[in-house]
PDB file of C-alpha atoms in Angstrom:
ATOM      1  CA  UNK A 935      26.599  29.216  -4.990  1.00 73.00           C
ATOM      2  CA  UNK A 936      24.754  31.670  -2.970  1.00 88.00           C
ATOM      3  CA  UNK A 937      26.679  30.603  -0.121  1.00 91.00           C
ATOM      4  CA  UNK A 938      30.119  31.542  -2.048  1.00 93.00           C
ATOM      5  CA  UNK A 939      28.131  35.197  -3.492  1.00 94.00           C
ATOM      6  CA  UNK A 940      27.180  36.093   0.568  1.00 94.00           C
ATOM      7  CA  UNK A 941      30.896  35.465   1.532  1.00 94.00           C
ATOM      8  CA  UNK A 942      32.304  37.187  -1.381  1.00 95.00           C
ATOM      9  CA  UNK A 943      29.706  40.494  -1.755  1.00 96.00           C
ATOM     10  CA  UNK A 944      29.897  41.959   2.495  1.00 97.00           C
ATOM     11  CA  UNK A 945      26.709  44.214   3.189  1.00 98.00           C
ATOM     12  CA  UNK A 946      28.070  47.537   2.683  1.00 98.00           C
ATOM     13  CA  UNK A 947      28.797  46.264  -1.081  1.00 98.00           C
ATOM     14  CA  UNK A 948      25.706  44.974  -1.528  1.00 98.00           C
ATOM     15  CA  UNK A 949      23.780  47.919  -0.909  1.00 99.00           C
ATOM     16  CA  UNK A 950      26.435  50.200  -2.631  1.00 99.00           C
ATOM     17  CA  UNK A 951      26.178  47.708  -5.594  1.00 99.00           C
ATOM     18  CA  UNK A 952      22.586  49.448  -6.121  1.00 99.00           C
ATOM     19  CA  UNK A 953      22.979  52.963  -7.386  1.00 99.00           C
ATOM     20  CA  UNK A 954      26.180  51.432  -9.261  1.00 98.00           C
ATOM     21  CA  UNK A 955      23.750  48.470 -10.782  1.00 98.00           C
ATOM     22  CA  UNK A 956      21.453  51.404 -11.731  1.00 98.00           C
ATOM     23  CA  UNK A 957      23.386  53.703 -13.762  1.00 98.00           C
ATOM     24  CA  UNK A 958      24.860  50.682 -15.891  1.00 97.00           C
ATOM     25  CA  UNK A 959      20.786  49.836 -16.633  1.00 97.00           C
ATOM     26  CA  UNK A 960      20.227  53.752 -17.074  1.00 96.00           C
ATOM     27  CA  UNK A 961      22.964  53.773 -19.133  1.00 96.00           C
ATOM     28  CA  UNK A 962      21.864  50.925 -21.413  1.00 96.00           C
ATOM     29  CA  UNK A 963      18.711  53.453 -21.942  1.00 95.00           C
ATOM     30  CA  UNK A 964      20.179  56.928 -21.811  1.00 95.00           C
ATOM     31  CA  UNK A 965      22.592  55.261 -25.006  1.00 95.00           C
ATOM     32  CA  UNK A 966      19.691  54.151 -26.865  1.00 95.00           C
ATOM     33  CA  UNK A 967      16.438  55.823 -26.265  1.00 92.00           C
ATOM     34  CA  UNK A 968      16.371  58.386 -28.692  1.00 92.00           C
ATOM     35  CA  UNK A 969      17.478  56.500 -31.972  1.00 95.00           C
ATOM     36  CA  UNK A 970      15.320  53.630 -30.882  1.00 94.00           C
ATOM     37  CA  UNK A 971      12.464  56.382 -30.234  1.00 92.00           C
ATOM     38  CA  UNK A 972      12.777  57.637 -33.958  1.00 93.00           C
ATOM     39  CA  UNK A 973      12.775  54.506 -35.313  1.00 95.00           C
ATOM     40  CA  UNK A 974      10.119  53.389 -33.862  1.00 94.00           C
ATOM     41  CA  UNK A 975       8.021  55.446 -32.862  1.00 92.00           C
ATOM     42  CA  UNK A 976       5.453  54.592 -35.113  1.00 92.00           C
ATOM     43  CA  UNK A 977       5.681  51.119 -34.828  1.00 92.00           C
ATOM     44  CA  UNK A 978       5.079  51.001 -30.456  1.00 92.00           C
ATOM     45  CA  UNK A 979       2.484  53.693 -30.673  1.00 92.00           C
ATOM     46  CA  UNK A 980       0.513  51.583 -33.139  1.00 92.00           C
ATOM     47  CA  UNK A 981       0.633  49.012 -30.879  1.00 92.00           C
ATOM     48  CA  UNK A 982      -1.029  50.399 -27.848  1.00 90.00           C
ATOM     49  CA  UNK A 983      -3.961  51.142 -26.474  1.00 91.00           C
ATOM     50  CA  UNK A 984      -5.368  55.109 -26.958  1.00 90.00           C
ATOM     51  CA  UNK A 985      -5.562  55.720 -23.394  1.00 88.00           C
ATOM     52  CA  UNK A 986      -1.369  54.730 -23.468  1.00 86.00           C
ATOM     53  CA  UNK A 987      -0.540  56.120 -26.700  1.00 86.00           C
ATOM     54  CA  UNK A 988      -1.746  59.094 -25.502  1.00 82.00           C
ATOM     55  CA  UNK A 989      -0.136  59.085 -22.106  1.00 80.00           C
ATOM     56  CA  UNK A 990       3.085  57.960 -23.746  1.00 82.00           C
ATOM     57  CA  UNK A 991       3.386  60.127 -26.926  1.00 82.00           C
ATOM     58  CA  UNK A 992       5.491  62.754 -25.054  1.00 81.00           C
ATOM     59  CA  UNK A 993       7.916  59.770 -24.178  1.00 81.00           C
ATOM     60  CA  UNK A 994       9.009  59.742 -27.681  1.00 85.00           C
ATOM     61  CA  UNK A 995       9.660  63.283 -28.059  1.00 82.00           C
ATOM     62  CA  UNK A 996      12.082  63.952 -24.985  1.00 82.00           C
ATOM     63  CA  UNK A 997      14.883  63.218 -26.246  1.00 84.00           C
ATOM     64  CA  UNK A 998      17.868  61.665 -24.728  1.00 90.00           C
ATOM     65  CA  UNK A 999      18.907  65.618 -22.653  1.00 89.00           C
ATOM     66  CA  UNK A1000      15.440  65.650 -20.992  1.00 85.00           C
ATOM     67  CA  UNK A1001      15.468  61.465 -20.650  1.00 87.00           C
ATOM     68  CA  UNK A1002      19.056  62.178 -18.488  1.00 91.00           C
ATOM     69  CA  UNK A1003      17.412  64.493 -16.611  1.00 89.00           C
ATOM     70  CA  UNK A1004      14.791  62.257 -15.509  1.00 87.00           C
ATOM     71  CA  UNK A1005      17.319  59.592 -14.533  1.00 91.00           C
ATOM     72  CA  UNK A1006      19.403  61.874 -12.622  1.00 93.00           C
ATOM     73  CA  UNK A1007      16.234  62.600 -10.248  1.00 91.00           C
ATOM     74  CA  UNK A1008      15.759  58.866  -9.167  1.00 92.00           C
ATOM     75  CA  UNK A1009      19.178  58.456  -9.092  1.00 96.00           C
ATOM     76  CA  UNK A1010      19.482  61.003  -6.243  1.00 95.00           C
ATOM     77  CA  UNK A1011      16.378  59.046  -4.635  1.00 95.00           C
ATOM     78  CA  UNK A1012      18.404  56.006  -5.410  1.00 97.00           C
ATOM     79  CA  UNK A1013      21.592  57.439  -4.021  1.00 98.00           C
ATOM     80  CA  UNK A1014      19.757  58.950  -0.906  1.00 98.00           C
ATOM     81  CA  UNK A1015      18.076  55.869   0.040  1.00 98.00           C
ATOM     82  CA  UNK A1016      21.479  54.188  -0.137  1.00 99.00           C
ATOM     83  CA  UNK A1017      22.935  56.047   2.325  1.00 99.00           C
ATOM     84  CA  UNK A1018      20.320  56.368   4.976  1.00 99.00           C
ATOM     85  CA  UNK A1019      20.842  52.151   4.969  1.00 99.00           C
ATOM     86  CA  UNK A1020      24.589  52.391   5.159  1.00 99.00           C
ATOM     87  CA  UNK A1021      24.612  54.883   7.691  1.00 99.00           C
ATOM     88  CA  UNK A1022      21.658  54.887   9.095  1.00 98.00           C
ATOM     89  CA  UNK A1023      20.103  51.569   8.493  1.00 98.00           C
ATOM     90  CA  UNK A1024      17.119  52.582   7.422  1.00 98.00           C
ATOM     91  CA  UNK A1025      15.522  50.211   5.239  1.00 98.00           C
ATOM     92  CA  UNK A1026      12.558  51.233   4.093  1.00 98.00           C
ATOM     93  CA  UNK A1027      13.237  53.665   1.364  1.00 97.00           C
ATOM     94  CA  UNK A1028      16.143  50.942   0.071  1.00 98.00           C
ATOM     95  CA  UNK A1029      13.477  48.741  -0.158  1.00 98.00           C
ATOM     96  CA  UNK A1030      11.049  50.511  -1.973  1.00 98.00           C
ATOM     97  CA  UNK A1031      13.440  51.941  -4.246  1.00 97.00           C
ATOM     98  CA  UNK A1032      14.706  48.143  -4.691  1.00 98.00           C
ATOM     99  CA  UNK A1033      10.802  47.044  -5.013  1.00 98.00           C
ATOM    100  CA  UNK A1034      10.490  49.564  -7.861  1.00 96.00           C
ATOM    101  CA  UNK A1035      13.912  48.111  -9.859  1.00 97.00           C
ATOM    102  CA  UNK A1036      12.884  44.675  -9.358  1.00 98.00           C
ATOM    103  CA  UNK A1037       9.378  45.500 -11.272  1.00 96.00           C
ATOM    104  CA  UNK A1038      10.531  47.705 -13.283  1.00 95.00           C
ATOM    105  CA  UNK A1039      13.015  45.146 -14.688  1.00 97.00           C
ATOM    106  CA  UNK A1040       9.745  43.126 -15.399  1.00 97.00           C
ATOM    107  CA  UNK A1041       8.426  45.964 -17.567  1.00 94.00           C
ATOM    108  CA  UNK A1042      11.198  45.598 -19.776  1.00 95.00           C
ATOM    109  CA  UNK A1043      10.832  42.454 -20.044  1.00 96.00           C
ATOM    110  CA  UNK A1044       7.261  42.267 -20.970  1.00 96.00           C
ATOM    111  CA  UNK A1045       7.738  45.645 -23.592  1.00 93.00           C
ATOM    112  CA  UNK A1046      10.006  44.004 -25.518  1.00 96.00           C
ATOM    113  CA  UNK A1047       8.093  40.808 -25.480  1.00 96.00           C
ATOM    114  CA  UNK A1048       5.233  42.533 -26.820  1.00 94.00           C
ATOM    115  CA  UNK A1049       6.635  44.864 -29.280  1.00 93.00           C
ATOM    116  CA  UNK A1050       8.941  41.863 -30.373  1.00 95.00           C
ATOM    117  CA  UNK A1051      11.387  43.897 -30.427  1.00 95.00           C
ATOM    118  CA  UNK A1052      14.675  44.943 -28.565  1.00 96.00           C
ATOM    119  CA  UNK A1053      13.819  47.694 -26.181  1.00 95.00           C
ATOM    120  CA  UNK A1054      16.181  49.725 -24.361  1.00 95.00           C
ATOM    121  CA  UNK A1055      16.967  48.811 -21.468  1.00 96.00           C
ATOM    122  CA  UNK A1056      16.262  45.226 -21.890  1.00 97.00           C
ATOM    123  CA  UNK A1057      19.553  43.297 -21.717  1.00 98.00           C
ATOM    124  CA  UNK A1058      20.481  45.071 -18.173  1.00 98.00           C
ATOM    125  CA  UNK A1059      17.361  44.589 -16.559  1.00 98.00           C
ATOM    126  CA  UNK A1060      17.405  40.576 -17.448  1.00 98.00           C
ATOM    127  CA  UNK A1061      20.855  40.416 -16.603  1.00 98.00           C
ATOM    128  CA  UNK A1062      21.679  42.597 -13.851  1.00 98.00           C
ATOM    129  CA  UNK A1063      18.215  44.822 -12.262  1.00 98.00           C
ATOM    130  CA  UNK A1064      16.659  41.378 -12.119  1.00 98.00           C
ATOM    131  CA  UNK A1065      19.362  39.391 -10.295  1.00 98.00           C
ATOM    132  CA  UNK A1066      20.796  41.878  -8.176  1.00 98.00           C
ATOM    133  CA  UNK A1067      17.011  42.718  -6.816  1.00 98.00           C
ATOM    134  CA  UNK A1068      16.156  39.339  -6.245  1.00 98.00           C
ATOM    135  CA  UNK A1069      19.364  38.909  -4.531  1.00 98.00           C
ATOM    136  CA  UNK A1070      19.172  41.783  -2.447  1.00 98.00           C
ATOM    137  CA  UNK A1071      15.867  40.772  -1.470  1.00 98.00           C
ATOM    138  CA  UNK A1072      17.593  37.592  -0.594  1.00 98.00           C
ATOM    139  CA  UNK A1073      20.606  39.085   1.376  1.00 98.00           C
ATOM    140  CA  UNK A1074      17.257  40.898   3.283  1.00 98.00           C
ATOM    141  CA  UNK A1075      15.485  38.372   4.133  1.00 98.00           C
ATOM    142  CA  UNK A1076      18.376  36.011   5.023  1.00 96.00           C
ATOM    143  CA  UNK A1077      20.380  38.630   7.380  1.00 96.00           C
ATOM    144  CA  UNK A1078      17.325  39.601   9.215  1.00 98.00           C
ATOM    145  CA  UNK A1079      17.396  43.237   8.031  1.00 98.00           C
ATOM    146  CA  UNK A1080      14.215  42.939   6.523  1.00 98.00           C
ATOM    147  CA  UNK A1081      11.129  40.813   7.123  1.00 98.00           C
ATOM    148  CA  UNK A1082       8.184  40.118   4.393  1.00 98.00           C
ATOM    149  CA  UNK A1083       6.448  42.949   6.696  1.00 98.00           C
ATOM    150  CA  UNK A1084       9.138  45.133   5.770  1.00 98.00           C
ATOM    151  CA  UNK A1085       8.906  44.650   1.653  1.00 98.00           C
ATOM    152  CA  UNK A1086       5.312  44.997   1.688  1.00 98.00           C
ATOM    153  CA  UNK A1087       5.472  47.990   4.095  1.00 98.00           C
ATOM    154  CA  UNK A1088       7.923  49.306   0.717  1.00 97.00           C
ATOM    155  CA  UNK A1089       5.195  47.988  -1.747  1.00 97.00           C
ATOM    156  CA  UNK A1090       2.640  50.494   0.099  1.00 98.00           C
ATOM    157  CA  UNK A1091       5.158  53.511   0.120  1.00 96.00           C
ATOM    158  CA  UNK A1092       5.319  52.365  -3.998  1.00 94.00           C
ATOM    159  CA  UNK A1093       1.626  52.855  -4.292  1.00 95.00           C
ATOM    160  CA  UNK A1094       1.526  55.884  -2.239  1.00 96.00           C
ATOM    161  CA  UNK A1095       4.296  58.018  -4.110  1.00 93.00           C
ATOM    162  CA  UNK A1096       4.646  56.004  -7.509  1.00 90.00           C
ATOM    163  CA  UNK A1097       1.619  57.678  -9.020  1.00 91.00           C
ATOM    164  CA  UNK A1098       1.704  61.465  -7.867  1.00 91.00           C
ATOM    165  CA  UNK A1099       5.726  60.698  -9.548  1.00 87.00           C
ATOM    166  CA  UNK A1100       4.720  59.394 -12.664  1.00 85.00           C
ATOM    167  CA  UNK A1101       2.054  61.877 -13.264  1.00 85.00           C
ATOM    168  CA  UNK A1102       5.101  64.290 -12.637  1.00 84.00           C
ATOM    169  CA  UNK A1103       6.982  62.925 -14.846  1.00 80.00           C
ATOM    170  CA  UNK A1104       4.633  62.592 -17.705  1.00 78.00           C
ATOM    171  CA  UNK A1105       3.721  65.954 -17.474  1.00 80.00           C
ATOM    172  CA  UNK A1106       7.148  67.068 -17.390  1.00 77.00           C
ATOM    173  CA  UNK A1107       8.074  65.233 -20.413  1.00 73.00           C
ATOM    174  CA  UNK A1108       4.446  66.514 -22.335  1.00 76.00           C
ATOM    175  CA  UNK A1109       5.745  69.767 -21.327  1.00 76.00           C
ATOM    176  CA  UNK A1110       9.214  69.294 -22.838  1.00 70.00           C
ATOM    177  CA  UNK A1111       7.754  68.245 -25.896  1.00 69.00           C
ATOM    178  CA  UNK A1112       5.578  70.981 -26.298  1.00 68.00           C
ATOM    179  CA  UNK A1113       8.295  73.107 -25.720  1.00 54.00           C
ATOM    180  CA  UNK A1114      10.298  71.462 -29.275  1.00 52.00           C
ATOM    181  CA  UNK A1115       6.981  71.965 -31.620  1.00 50.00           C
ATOM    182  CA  UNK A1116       6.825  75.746 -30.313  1.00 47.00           C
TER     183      UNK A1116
END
């Protein structure tokens, strides 16, 4: 099988697949976030710990405008990182953008096996983020474009930028709410 996928799917496509692969997960969320937000709000902020509730109580007040917005900015990341491999073929930012769809498809996952519940953004990252990752990593490893060095080299970069980032983004959405109770 994977034999047939390599000959079928050529580089370029692969890595162009990404930002495509992406928006049809974003999209999945962008749809449903805020109806699934006001209906259960309650319900997934009961069920966390204080330190998250707190940290995540903004989440359910963006709305799906500011929620967009946010997508839109790793999108360009997305999209940037994309190129610089096509035309460039620099890898590193591909794979630590890749690295961060490949987990983050895990923490769908693992929400909506907690909450027992659908959550959005579920379906696509079981049935595409995760198998297109994992098979990028795959194409990586196999072609020689990318050694284990290399992913844990984008694992690093992860730990480096994904917290200043989320505290961005946390803040940006505690900010949006405020602005709606003004």
């Amino acid at each position: 099988m994977l034999e047939w996928l390599d000959t079928a799917v050529d580089w370029v496509s692969l890595l162009w697949l990404f930002p495509v692969l992406f928006m049809f997960h974003d999209f999945e969320e962008i749809l449903t976030v805020e109806k699934w937000a006001d209906s259960n709000r309650e319900k997934v902020l009961g069920a966390l710990p204080s330190f998250a509730r707190k940290a995540l109580l903004p989440s359910f007040y963006c709305g799906t405008r500011r929620f967009a917005e946010d997508v839109l900015y790793v999108y360009s990341v997305i999209v940037a990182s994309t190129i610089l491999a096509v035309f460039f073929s620099v890898y590193l930012p591909f794979l630590a953008a890749l690295s961060l769809f490949f987990l983050h498809s895990f923490t769908h996952a693992f929400q909506a096996l907690y909450l027992k519940m659908y959550t959005p953004g579920v379906w696509t990252a079981i049935f595409i983020a995760l198998p297109y990752s994992a098979y990028a990593f795959y194409r990586f490893l196999d072609g020689g474009a990318a050694d284990w060095s290399d992913i844990g080299s984008s694992l690093i970069v992860l730990l480096v930028i994904g917290p200043p980032l989320l505290l961005l983004l946390l803040k940006g959405r505690r900010k949006a709410s405020n602005h709606l109770t003004d």
